[in-house]
Coordinates of C-alpha atoms in Angstrom, one line a residue:
Chain A
M265 CA -22.7 -43.7 24.8
R266 CA -19.8 -41.8 23.4
K267 CA -21.5 -41.4 20.1
L268 CA -24.5 -39.8 21.9
F269 CA -22.2 -37.4 23.7
L270 CA -20.5 -36.4 20.4
K271 CA -23.8 -35.8 18.8
S272 CA -25.1 -33.8 21.7
I273 CA -22.4 -31.1 21.4
K274 CA -22.7 -28.8 18.6
S275 CA -20.6 -29.3 15.5
S276 CA -18.9 -25.9 15.9
T277 CA -17.9 -26.8 19.5
R278 CA -16.5 -30.1 18.3
N279 CA -14.6 -28.3 15.6
K280 CA -13.1 -26.0 18.2
F281 CA -12.1 -28.8 20.5
S282 CA -10.4 -30.7 17.7
T283 CA -8.4 -27.6 16.9
Y284 CA -7.2 -27.2 20.6
I285 CA -6.4 -30.9 20.7
M286 CA -4.5 -30.7 17.4
V287 CA -2.4 -27.8 18.7
I288 CA -1.7 -29.5 22.1
A289 CA -0.9 -32.9 20.4
F290 CA 1.4 -31.3 17.8
F291 CA 3.5 -29.4 20.3
S292 CA 3.7 -32.1 22.9
I293 CA 4.9 -34.6 20.4
A294 CA 7.3 -32.1 19.0
A295 CA 8.6 -31.3 22.5
I296 CA 9.0 -35.0 23.4
L297 CA 10.8 -35.7 20.2
V298 CA 13.2 -32.8 20.8
E299 CA 13.8 -33.8 24.4
A300 CA 14.5 -37.4 23.2
G301 CA 17.0 -36.1 20.8
I302 CA 15.2 -37.5 17.7
L303 CA 14.6 -34.0 16.3
G304 CA 17.7 -31.8 16.3
S305 CA 18.3 -28.5 18.0
L306 CA 17.4 -26.8 14.8
F307 CA 13.8 -27.9 15.2
K308 CA 13.8 -27.0 18.9
G309 CA 14.5 -23.4 18.0
L310 CA 11.5 -23.3 15.7
L311 CA 8.9 -24.2 18.2
V312 CA 8.5 -20.8 19.9
P313 CA 8.5 -18.9 16.6
M314 CA 5.8 -21.3 15.4
C315 CA 3.7 -20.1 18.3
Y316 CA 4.0 -16.5 17.5
Y317 CA 3.5 -17.1 13.9
I318 CA 0.3 -19.0 14.6
I319 CA -1.0 -16.2 16.8
L320 CA -0.2 -13.7 14.1
A321 CA -1.9 -15.7 11.4
V322 CA -5.0 -16.4 13.4
S323 CA -5.4 -12.8 14.4
L324 CA -4.8 -11.6 10.8
N325 CA -7.4 -14.1 9.7
L326 CA -9.9 -12.3 11.9
T327 CA -9.5 -9.1 9.9
V328 CA -8.9 -10.6 6.4
G329 CA -11.1 -13.7 6.5
I330 CA -13.9 -12.9 8.9
L331 CA -14.3 -9.1 8.4
G332 CA -13.1 -9.3 4.8
E333 CA -10.8 -6.3 5.0
L334 CA -7.3 -6.6 3.5
S335 CA -4.7 -5.4 6.1
L336 CA -1.0 -5.3 5.2
G337 CA 0.2 -3.7 8.5
H338 CA 0.2 -6.7 10.8
A339 CA 3.9 -6.5 11.3
G340 CA 3.4 -2.9 12.5
F341 CA 1.2 -4.0 15.3
M342 CA 3.6 -6.8 16.2
C343 CA 6.4 -4.2 16.3
V344 CA 4.4 -2.1 18.7
G345 CA 3.8 -5.1 20.9
A346 CA 7.5 -6.1 20.8
Y347 CA 8.8 -2.7 21.8
V348 CA 6.2 -1.9 24.4
G349 CA 6.4 -5.3 26.0
G350 CA 10.2 -5.4 25.8
V351 CA 10.6 -1.9 27.4
F352 CA 8.1 -2.8 30.1
S353 CA 10.1 -5.9 31.0
I354 CA 13.4 -3.9 31.1
L355 CA 11.9 -1.2 33.3
T356 CA 10.2 -3.5 35.7
K357 CA 13.0 -6.1 35.9
D358 CA 14.1 -4.7 39.3
I359 CA 10.6 -4.1 40.7
I360 CA 8.9 -7.3 39.7
T361 CA 11.5 -9.9 40.2
S362 CA 9.4 -12.9 39.5
A363 CA 9.4 -13.7 35.8
L364 CA 6.2 -15.6 36.3
I365 CA 4.3 -12.4 37.0
R366 CA 6.4 -10.0 35.0
F367 CA 6.3 -11.9 31.7
P368 CA 2.5 -12.3 31.4
L369 CA 2.2 -8.6 32.4
A370 CA 4.6 -7.7 29.6
L371 CA 2.5 -9.8 27.1
V372 CA -0.7 -8.0 28.2
V373 CA 0.9 -4.6 28.1
G374 CA 2.4 -5.2 24.7
G375 CA -1.0 -6.4 23.5
L376 CA -2.9 -3.5 24.9
A377 CA -0.5 -1.0 23.3
A378 CA -0.9 -2.6 19.9
G379 CA -4.7 -2.8 20.5
L380 CA -4.8 0.9 21.2
F381 CA -2.9 1.5 17.9
G382 CA -5.4 -0.8 16.2
I383 CA -8.3 1.5 17.3
L384 CA -6.3 4.7 16.5
I385 CA -5.6 3.5 13.0
G386 CA -9.0 2.0 12.7
I387 CA -11.0 5.2 13.2
P388 CA -9.6 7.2 10.2
I389 CA -9.7 4.2 7.9
L390 CA -13.3 3.1 8.6
R391 CA -14.5 4.6 5.3
L392 CA -11.8 2.9 3.3
K393 CA -12.3 -0.4 1.6
G394 CA -10.2 -3.0 -0.3
D395 CA -7.0 -1.6 -1.9
Y396 CA -7.2 1.7 -0.2
L397 CA -7.3 0.1 3.2
A398 CA -4.4 -2.1 2.2
I399 CA -2.4 0.9 1.2
V400 CA -3.0 2.7 4.5
T401 CA -2.2 -0.3 6.7
L402 CA 0.9 -0.9 4.7
A403 CA 2.0 2.7 5.2
F404 CA 1.2 2.3 8.9
G405 CA 3.5 -0.7 9.2
E406 CA 6.4 1.1 7.5
I407 CA 5.9 4.3 9.6
I408 CA 6.0 2.4 12.9
K409 CA 9.1 0.6 11.8
K410 CA 10.8 3.9 10.9
L411 CA 9.6 5.6 14.1
V412 CA 11.1 3.0 16.5
Q413 CA 14.3 3.1 14.6
N414 CA 14.7 6.7 15.6
I415 CA 13.8 6.7 19.3
Y416 CA 16.5 6.9 21.9
I417 CA 15.8 6.5 25.6
I418 CA 18.4 6.3 28.3
K419 CA 17.7 6.0 32.0
D420 CA 19.9 7.1 34.8
V421 CA 19.6 8.4 38.4
T422 CA 18.3 11.8 37.2
G423 CA 15.5 10.1 35.2
F424 CA 14.8 9.4 31.6
H425 CA 16.5 11.0 28.6
F426 CA 14.6 11.0 25.4
S427 CA 15.8 11.9 21.9
F428 CA 14.4 11.6 18.5
A429 CA 16.4 11.0 15.3
T430 CA 19.8 12.0 17.0
S431 CA 21.5 9.9 19.6
I432 CA 21.7 11.2 23.1
D433 CA 24.8 13.2 24.2
T434 CA 26.3 10.8 26.7
S435 CA 28.3 13.6 28.5
T436 CA 25.1 14.7 30.3
I437 CA 24.4 11.2 31.6
D438 CA 25.6 9.7 34.8
S439 CA 27.6 6.8 33.6
E440 CA 27.3 4.9 36.9
S441 CA 23.6 4.3 36.7
K442 CA 23.2 4.5 32.9
Q443 CA 20.8 2.1 31.4
V444 CA 20.2 2.2 27.7
I445 CA 16.6 1.3 27.0
L446 CA 16.1 2.2 23.4
N447 CA 19.0 2.9 21.1
G448 CA 17.6 3.9 17.8
P449 CA 18.5 1.5 15.0
M450 CA 20.4 -0.6 17.5
S451 CA 17.1 -1.3 19.1
I452 CA 16.5 -2.7 22.6
S453 CA 18.8 -5.0 24.4
G454 CA 18.6 -6.6 27.8
I455 CA 15.1 -8.0 27.6
P456 CA 14.9 -11.1 29.8
K457 CA 14.5 -14.1 27.5
N458 CA 11.5 -15.6 29.4
A459 CA 9.7 -17.1 26.5
N460 CA 9.5 -20.8 26.3
I461 CA 7.4 -23.4 24.5
V462 CA 4.9 -23.9 27.4
I463 CA 4.0 -20.2 27.5
G464 CA 3.9 -20.1 23.7
V465 CA 1.4 -23.0 23.5
I466 CA -0.7 -21.4 26.3
L467 CA -0.8 -18.2 24.3
V468 CA -1.8 -20.0 21.1
L469 CA -4.6 -21.7 23.0
I470 CA -5.8 -18.5 24.5
T471 CA -5.8 -16.8 21.1
L472 CA -7.7 -19.6 19.5
F473 CA -10.2 -19.7 22.4
V474 CA -10.9 -15.9 22.3
I475 CA -11.0 -15.6 18.5
M476 CA -13.0 -18.8 17.7
N477 CA -15.6 -18.0 20.4
L478 CA -15.8 -14.4 19.2
V479 CA -16.4 -15.6 15.7
D480 CA -19.0 -18.1 16.8
S481 CA -21.2 -15.5 18.6
R482 CA -23.5 -12.6 17.9
S483 CA -20.5 -10.3 17.2
G484 CA -19.0 -12.9 14.9
R485 CA -22.1 -13.1 12.8
A486 CA -22.1 -9.3 12.6
F487 CA -18.5 -9.4 11.3
M488 CA -19.4 -11.9 8.6
A489 CA -22.5 -10.0 7.6
I490 CA -20.4 -6.9 7.1
R491 CA -18.0 -9.1 5.0
D492 CA -20.7 -10.6 2.8
N493 CA -22.7 -7.4 2.2
R494 CA -21.9 -4.1 4.0
I495 CA -25.0 -2.3 2.8
V496 CA -27.4 -5.0 3.8
A497 CA -25.7 -5.4 7.2
E498 CA -26.2 -1.7 7.9
G499 CA -29.8 -1.9 6.7
I500 CA -30.5 -4.7 9.1
G501 CA -29.4 -2.6 12.0
I502 CA -25.7 -3.6 12.5
N503 CA -23.4 -0.9 13.8
I504 CA -20.6 -1.1 11.2
T505 CA -18.3 1.3 13.0
K506 CA -18.5 -0.6 16.3
Y507 CA -17.9 -4.0 14.9
K508 CA -15.1 -3.0 12.6
L509 CA -13.3 -1.4 15.5
I510 CA -13.8 -4.5 17.6
V511 CA -12.1 -6.5 14.9
F512 CA -9.2 -4.1 14.4
S513 CA -8.6 -3.9 18.1
F514 CA -8.7 -7.7 18.7
S515 CA -6.6 -8.4 15.7
A516 CA -4.0 -5.8 16.8
F517 CA -4.1 -6.9 20.4
F518 CA -3.1 -10.5 19.5
A519 CA -0.5 -9.3 17.1
G520 CA 0.9 -7.2 20.0
V521 CA 1.0 -10.2 22.2
A522 CA 2.8 -12.2 19.5
G523 CA 5.3 -9.3 19.2
S524 CA 5.9 -9.3 23.0
L525 CA 6.4 -13.0 23.0
F526 CA 8.9 -12.5 20.1
A527 CA 10.8 -9.8 22.0
H528 CA 11.2 -12.1 25.0
F529 CA 12.6 -14.8 22.7
S530 CA 15.1 -13.4 20.3
T531 CA 16.8 -10.2 19.4
V532 CA 14.5 -7.3 18.5
D533 CA 15.7 -6.0 15.2
P534 CA 13.4 -3.2 13.9
T535 CA 14.1 -4.1 10.2
K536 CA 12.4 -7.4 10.8
F537 CA 9.0 -5.8 11.1
D538 CA 8.8 -4.9 7.4
Y539 CA 6.5 -5.4 4.5
N540 CA 7.8 -8.9 3.9
L541 CA 6.7 -10.0 7.3
S542 CA 3.2 -8.7 6.8
I543 CA 3.1 -10.5 3.5
L544 CA 4.4 -13.7 5.0
I545 CA 1.6 -13.7 7.6
L546 CA -0.9 -13.0 4.8
V547 CA 0.5 -15.9 2.9
F548 CA -0.2 -18.2 5.9
V549 CA -3.8 -16.9 6.0
V550 CA -4.5 -17.2 2.3
L551 CA -3.0 -20.6 1.9
G552 CA -4.6 -21.9 5.1
G553 CA -7.9 -20.8 3.8
I554 CA -9.4 -17.4 4.2
G555 CA -11.8 -17.4 7.1
N556 CA -10.6 -20.8 8.2
I557 CA -9.0 -20.5 11.7
R558 CA -7.7 -24.0 11.9
G559 CA -6.2 -23.7 8.4
S560 CA -4.2 -20.7 9.5
V561 CA -2.7 -22.7 12.3
I562 CA -1.7 -25.5 10.0
A563 CA -0.4 -23.2 7.3
A564 CA 1.6 -21.2 9.8
V565 CA 3.3 -24.3 11.2
I566 CA 4.1 -25.9 7.8
L567 CA 5.1 -22.8 6.0
Y568 CA 7.2 -21.5 8.8
A569 CA 9.1 -24.7 9.4
L570 CA 9.6 -25.7 5.8
P571 CA 12.2 -23.2 4.7
E572 CA 14.1 -23.8 7.9
L573 CA 14.0 -27.5 7.6
L574 CA 15.0 -27.3 3.9
R575 CA 18.3 -25.6 4.8
S576 CA 20.2 -28.8 3.8
F577 CA 19.1 -28.2 0.3
Q578 CA 21.1 -25.0 0.3
N579 CA 20.5 -23.0 -2.9
Y580 CA 17.4 -25.0 -3.8
R581 CA 15.7 -24.1 -0.6
M582 CA 13.6 -21.2 -1.8
L583 CA 12.9 -22.9 -5.0
I584 CA 11.3 -25.9 -3.2
Y585 CA 9.5 -23.5 -0.9
A586 CA 8.0 -21.7 -3.9
I587 CA 6.9 -25.0 -5.4
V588 CA 5.2 -26.0 -2.2
L589 CA 3.3 -22.7 -2.1
I590 CA 2.1 -23.2 -5.7
V591 CA 1.1 -26.8 -5.0
M592 CA -0.9 -25.8 -1.9
M593 CA -2.6 -23.0 -3.9
I594 CA -3.6 -25.4 -6.6
L595 CA -4.8 -28.1 -4.2
N596 CA -6.8 -25.7 -2.1
N597 CA -8.9 -24.8 -5.2
N598 CA -9.2 -28.4 -6.5
E599 CA -12.5 -29.9 -6.0
K600 CA -11.3 -33.5 -6.2
F601 CA -8.7 -32.9 -3.5
L602 CA -11.3 -31.1 -1.3
R603 CA -13.6 -34.2 -1.6
F604 CA -10.6 -36.4 -0.8
K605 CA -9.9 -34.3 2.3
E606 CA -13.6 -34.5 3.4
R607 CA -13.2 -38.2 3.8
F608 CA -10.6 -37.8 6.4
T609 CA -12.2 -35.3 8.8
F610 CA -12.4 -36.1 12.5
K611 CA -16.1 -36.6 12.2
R612 CA -15.8 -39.2 9.5
L613 CA -13.0 -41.0 11.3
F614 CA -15.1 -41.2 14.4
A615 CA -18.1 -42.3 12.5
K616 CA -16.2 -45.1 10.8
K617 CA -14.9 -46.4 14.1
H618 CA -18.3 -46.5 15.6
A619 CA -19.8 -48.2 12.6
K620 CA -17.3 -51.0 13.1
E621 CA -18.1 -51.2 16.8
D622 CA -21.8 -51.3 16.2
A623 CA -21.3 -54.1 13.7
Chain B
M300 CA -52.8 8.5 12.6
A301 CA -51.0 7.0 9.6
L302 CA -48.0 4.7 10.2
L303 CA -45.9 6.2 7.5
E304 CA -46.2 9.7 6.3
I305 CA -44.2 10.9 3.3
K306 CA -44.5 14.6 2.4
D307 CA -43.1 16.3 -0.6
L308 CA -40.1 14.0 -0.8
C309 CA -37.5 15.1 -3.4
I310 CA -34.0 13.9 -4.3
S311 CA -31.8 15.1 -7.1
F312 CA -28.5 13.6 -8.4
G313 CA -26.8 16.6 -9.9
G314 CA -29.2 18.0 -12.4
L315 CA -31.5 14.9 -12.4
Q316 CA -34.6 15.1 -10.4
A317 CA -34.9 11.4 -9.5
V318 CA -37.9 11.8 -7.3
Q319 CA -39.9 15.0 -6.9
N320 CA -42.8 15.9 -4.5
F321 CA -43.7 12.4 -3.7
S322 CA -46.3 12.2 -0.9
I323 CA -48.2 9.1 0.3
S324 CA -49.4 7.9 3.7
I325 CA -49.6 4.3 4.7
E326 CA -51.9 3.1 7.5
Q327 CA -51.2 0.5 10.1
N328 CA -51.6 -3.0 8.6
Q329 CA -52.1 -1.8 5.1
L330 CA -50.9 -3.5 1.8
Y331 CA -49.6 -0.7 -0.4
G332 CA -48.4 -1.0 -3.9
L333 CA -45.9 1.2 -5.7
I334 CA -45.9 0.8 -9.5
G335 CA -44.5 2.6 -12.5
P336 CA -42.4 2.1 -15.6
N337 CA -38.7 1.3 -15.3
G338 CA -36.6 4.1 -14.2
A339 CA -39.5 6.0 -12.6
G340 CA -37.8 6.1 -9.3
K341 CA -39.5 3.4 -7.3
T342 CA -36.4 1.8 -5.9
T343 CA -35.0 5.3 -5.2
V344 CA -38.0 5.9 -3.0
F345 CA -37.1 2.7 -1.1
N346 CA -33.5 3.9 -0.7
L347 CA -34.8 7.2 0.6
L348 CA -37.1 5.4 3.1
T349 CA -34.3 3.2 4.4
G350 CA -31.7 5.9 4.6
V351 CA -29.4 4.7 1.8
Y352 CA -29.9 8.1 0.2
K353 CA -30.6 11.4 2.1
P354 CA -33.6 13.3 0.6
T355 CA -32.8 16.8 -0.8
S356 CA -36.1 18.0 0.8
G357 CA -39.3 16.7 2.2
S358 CA -40.1 14.7 5.3
I359 CA -40.6 11.0 6.3
T360 CA -42.5 10.3 9.5
L361 CA -42.8 6.8 10.9
D362 CA -45.2 6.4 13.8
G363 CA -45.0 10.1 14.6
Q364 CA -41.2 10.1 14.5
G365 CA -39.2 11.9 11.9
I366 CA -36.7 9.5 10.2
S367 CA -35.5 11.4 7.1
G368 CA -31.7 11.9 7.1
K369 CA -31.1 9.2 9.7
S370 CA -28.6 6.3 9.0
P371 CA -29.9 3.0 7.6
M372 CA -29.0 1.4 11.0
E373 CA -31.2 3.8 13.0
I374 CA -34.0 3.6 10.5
N375 CA -34.0 -0.2 10.8
K376 CA -34.1 0.1 14.6
S377 CA -37.1 2.5 14.4
G378 CA -39.0 -0.1 12.4
I379 CA -38.5 -0.3 8.6
A380 CA -37.0 -3.5 7.0
R381 CA -36.6 -4.2 3.4
T382 CA -35.7 -6.8 0.7
Y383 CA -33.8 -6.0 -2.4
Q384 CA -34.6 -6.1 -6.1
N385 CA -31.6 -8.4 -6.8
I386 CA -31.4 -10.8 -3.9
R387 CA -28.8 -9.8 -1.3
L388 CA -28.3 -12.5 1.2
F389 CA -25.2 -13.1 3.3
S390 CA -24.3 -15.8 0.9
N391 CA -21.4 -17.4 2.8
M392 CA -23.4 -17.9 5.9
S393 CA -25.9 -20.6 6.7
V394 CA -29.7 -20.0 6.3
L395 CA -30.1 -20.0 10.1
D396 CA -27.2 -17.5 10.6
N397 CA -28.8 -15.2 8.1
V398 CA -31.9 -15.0 10.2
K399 CA -29.8 -14.7 13.4
V400 CA -28.1 -11.7 11.9
G401 CA -31.6 -10.3 11.4
L402 CA -32.3 -10.9 15.2
H403 CA -29.1 -8.9 16.0
N404 CA -30.9 -6.0 17.7
Q405 CA -33.8 -8.1 19.1
I406 CA -31.8 -10.5 21.2
K407 CA -28.6 -9.1 22.6
Y408 CA -25.5 -10.1 24.6
S409 CA -22.1 -8.5 24.8
A410 CA -19.0 -9.6 22.9
F411 CA -17.4 -10.3 26.2
S412 CA -20.0 -12.8 27.3
G413 CA -19.7 -14.3 23.8
I414 CA -16.0 -14.9 24.2
F415 CA -16.2 -16.3 27.7
R416 CA -19.4 -18.2 27.2
L417 CA -21.1 -16.6 30.2
P418 CA -24.7 -17.7 31.1
S419 CA -26.2 -14.8 29.1
Y420 CA -24.6 -16.2 26.0
W421 CA -26.2 -19.6 26.4
K422 CA -29.6 -18.2 27.4
Q423 CA -29.8 -15.6 24.6
E424 CA -28.3 -17.9 22.0
K425 CA -30.9 -20.5 22.8
L426 CA -33.6 -17.9 22.5
M427 CA -32.2 -16.7 19.2
N428 CA -32.1 -20.3 17.8
E429 CA -35.7 -20.9 18.8
R430 CA -37.0 -17.6 17.4
A431 CA -35.0 -18.1 14.2
L432 CA -36.2 -21.6 13.7
K433 CA -39.8 -20.6 14.4
L434 CA -39.6 -17.9 11.7
L435 CA -38.0 -20.3 9.3
K436 CA -40.7 -22.9 10.0
V437 CA -43.4 -20.3 9.1
F438 CA -41.8 -20.1 5.6
D439 CA -41.1 -23.8 5.3
L440 CA -37.3 -23.3 5.4
E441 CA -36.5 -25.0 8.7
H442 CA -35.1 -28.2 7.0
Q443 CA -32.5 -26.2 5.1
S444 CA -31.4 -24.2 8.1
K445 CA -27.9 -25.6 8.0
N446 CA -27.3 -25.1 4.3
L447 CA -25.3 -22.2 3.0
S448 CA -27.8 -19.5 1.8
C449 CA -26.2 -19.3 -1.6
N450 CA -27.1 -23.0 -2.2
L451 CA -30.9 -22.4 -1.9
P452 CA -33.0 -22.3 -5.0
Y453 CA -34.1 -18.9 -6.2
G454 CA -37.6 -18.9 -4.8
K455 CA -36.4 -19.9 -1.4
Q456 CA -33.7 -17.3 -1.4
R457 CA -36.4 -14.6 -1.9
K458 CA -38.3 -16.1 1.0
L459 CA -35.2 -16.2 3.2
E460 CA -34.7 -12.5 2.4
I461 CA -38.2 -11.8 3.7
V462 CA -37.6 -13.9 6.8
R463 CA -34.4 -12.0 7.5
A464 CA -36.2 -8.7 7.2
L465 CA -39.0 -9.9 9.4
A466 CA -36.5 -11.0 12.1
T467 CA -35.7 -7.3 12.7
N468 CA -39.3 -6.9 14.0
P469 CA -40.4 -4.1 11.6
K470 CA -43.6 -2.1 11.7
L471 CA -43.3 -1.6 7.9
L472 CA -41.9 -4.1 5.5
L473 CA -40.6 -2.9 2.0
L474 CA -40.6 -5.6 -0.7
D475 CA -38.7 -4.7 -3.9
E476 CA -40.2 -6.8 -6.7
P477 CA -40.9 -9.9 -4.7
A478 CA -42.3 -11.7 -7.7
A479 CA -39.5 -11.0 -10.1
G480 CA -38.4 -14.2 -11.9
M481 CA -41.3 -16.3 -10.5
N482 CA -43.7 -18.4 -12.5
P483 CA -47.5 -17.9 -12.2
N484 CA -47.8 -20.7 -9.6
E485 CA -45.0 -19.3 -7.4
T486 CA -46.5 -15.8 -7.8
A487 CA -49.9 -17.1 -6.6
E488 CA -48.2 -18.7 -3.6
L489 CA -46.3 -15.5 -2.9
M490 CA -49.5 -13.6 -2.8
N491 CA -50.8 -15.8 -0.1
T492 CA -47.5 -15.5 1.8
I493 CA -47.6 -11.7 1.7
K494 CA -51.2 -11.6 3.0
F495 CA -50.2 -14.1 5.6
I496 CA -47.3 -12.0 6.7
R497 CA -49.5 -9.0 7.1
D498 CA -52.0 -10.8 9.2
E499 CA -49.6 -13.0 11.2
F500 CA -47.0 -10.3 12.0
N501 CA -49.5 -7.4 12.0
I502 CA -47.4 -5.1 9.9
A503 CA -47.9 -2.8 7.0
I504 CA -46.3 -3.7 3.7
L505 CA -45.2 -1.5 0.8
L506 CA -44.2 -3.3 -2.3
I507 CA -42.8 -2.5 -5.7
E508 CA -44.1 -4.9 -8.4
H509 CA -44.5 -5.1 -12.1
D510 CA -46.9 -8.1 -12.0
M511 CA -50.3 -6.5 -12.2
R512 CA -52.1 -9.6 -11.1
L513 CA -50.2 -9.6 -7.8
V514 CA -50.8 -5.9 -7.3
S515 CA -54.5 -5.9 -8.1
G516 CA -54.9 -9.2 -6.2
I517 CA -53.5 -8.0 -2.8
C518 CA -52.8 -4.3 -2.7
E519 CA -55.5 -2.1 -1.1
Q520 CA -53.9 1.1 -2.2
V521 CA -51.5 1.9 -5.1
A522 CA -49.3 4.9 -5.9
V523 CA -48.0 5.3 -9.5
L524 CA -44.7 7.0 -10.2
N525 CA -43.7 8.3 -13.6
F526 CA -40.4 10.1 -14.4
G527 CA -39.8 10.7 -10.7
S528 CA -43.1 12.4 -9.9
E529 CA -46.3 10.9 -8.6
L530 CA -49.0 10.4 -11.3
T531 CA -51.8 9.4 -8.9
H532 CA -52.5 7.3 -5.8
G533 CA -55.6 5.8 -4.2
N534 CA -57.7 2.7 -4.3
T535 CA -56.2 0.0 -6.4
N536 CA -59.1 -0.7 -8.7
E537 CA -59.7 3.0 -9.4
V538 CA -56.0 3.7 -10.0
L539 CA -55.6 0.8 -12.5
K540 CA -58.6 2.2 -14.5
D541 CA -57.2 5.7 -14.6
P542 CA -56.5 6.6 -18.3
R543 CA -53.3 8.5 -17.3
V544 CA -51.9 5.3 -15.7
I545 CA -53.0 3.3 -18.7
T546 CA -51.1 5.5 -21.1
A547 CA -48.0 6.0 -19.0
Y548 CA -47.5 2.4 -17.8
L549 CA -50.1 -0.3 -18.4
G550 CA -50.7 0.2 -22.1
E551 CA -54.0 0.2 -24.0

């Protein structure tokens, strides 16, 4: 009976469900182990960052793996999301007192702002490909970082005070009602830390749901057609401009959501959103398998947790990390290993079990 | 009225006149051949017809509608589909998905209903699967529908490229050297297939080919290009006997 049911649903659907189950299972087991005290507090602090790194990796995989365009500005979109989401939360703290309403709104607002930037940056770079696109997106990430480091906003009874590049003269500000919102390189402070593991996992699942369904639909086929052969895709009647912008905006939206989640979890330091972060996310995508959404999830979890868990090795930490990266790279391209992996897919495991039952 | 009317088509790349004063007209349901020595500008004509290049001067009219200067996407929507000289499939996608990409503008639903799996997704996707499988079945490819298209043998890849072009529901199909790399048996089968497509889908076909058996076997009309300009055009048998064509292309 169960076998029939499994057969009747499409293999792509089954693939998606096993990814959702994998995420839920991993985080529930991890949370239980942390609660039970088996895993230390160090690991507990890694769970929410894992969530936003998964979201970042999956959304970047949409641009790099599915559309086939190399983007190095993902940290920039995350930065936009973190700042806009954070500022939104600070400003509405007194108006919307319930964190249950305010926090999801902050996530959406951060995502939308980043998505808007995705479209804005997408329009001029539509004609660029490959290295050139990578250069422009890289520059975008750096520009955003520098911009937010130079914005000062203070709120008092008289309203908002803005300044760019120079700090605001405090003598003009009513010190009673003064509320510093953005303080240049000192960044934002006072964002309510609403993020927790439950919201993180829900966001991961929403991201996976939206991106995997988008990829497995008419639009997703258009993305992949553009990736495989742009000229033919256009000759077959696909609107390249439209579908590229859809990808850029979705990818940026989720990076923004991840940024907003980050802002509500730890201190927002603008220097964090640099080139290294973009490359780190790209490493997750590449080692997880380009175009492989589930692979991005697994790679983000392992590669994020690893250097943290290796802290006890002290100076050898990054050495071991580098070796793991190299080994993963070799194994991912090794036919024998791939065949070995084939034998342990969900499908095969189920099939074996049923074969035994039937016998 | 003719389906496709090309008048005085010219394109030059810098100082090179790649195609000059090319004029032909193709009737509804006609099989038209385009032949000529290598470098004569045959594929350039195809690129002009599909909007990859913009003509320097001249006009192209499809079904009474001017299409010269439009983008490849718009031209495909108005009814011209093509295959390529060197096979260009979406090689990392399955055979079925290649055809479904071809159906992109035939069966539609929004990205939104795709994400949230609204009823229109299920309905249209089912329709798309049925139509794609039906097309694949006509060309005997339905058993390989789940394979990656790059894993198909050469002859089937050529066929799949034709299926993908047909999925866009064209009025005119352009085939760029469909028999390239095929043995005599495969070529004979291809000739039947091309005739079958014309009758089954009720479309006109313009094809570039170097295999004269195929051209004389199925084409009703032929145009000959030489150094970018048209040598002659007309009834296939007469053109192939033309002494100018024999000296320029066929050989004594």
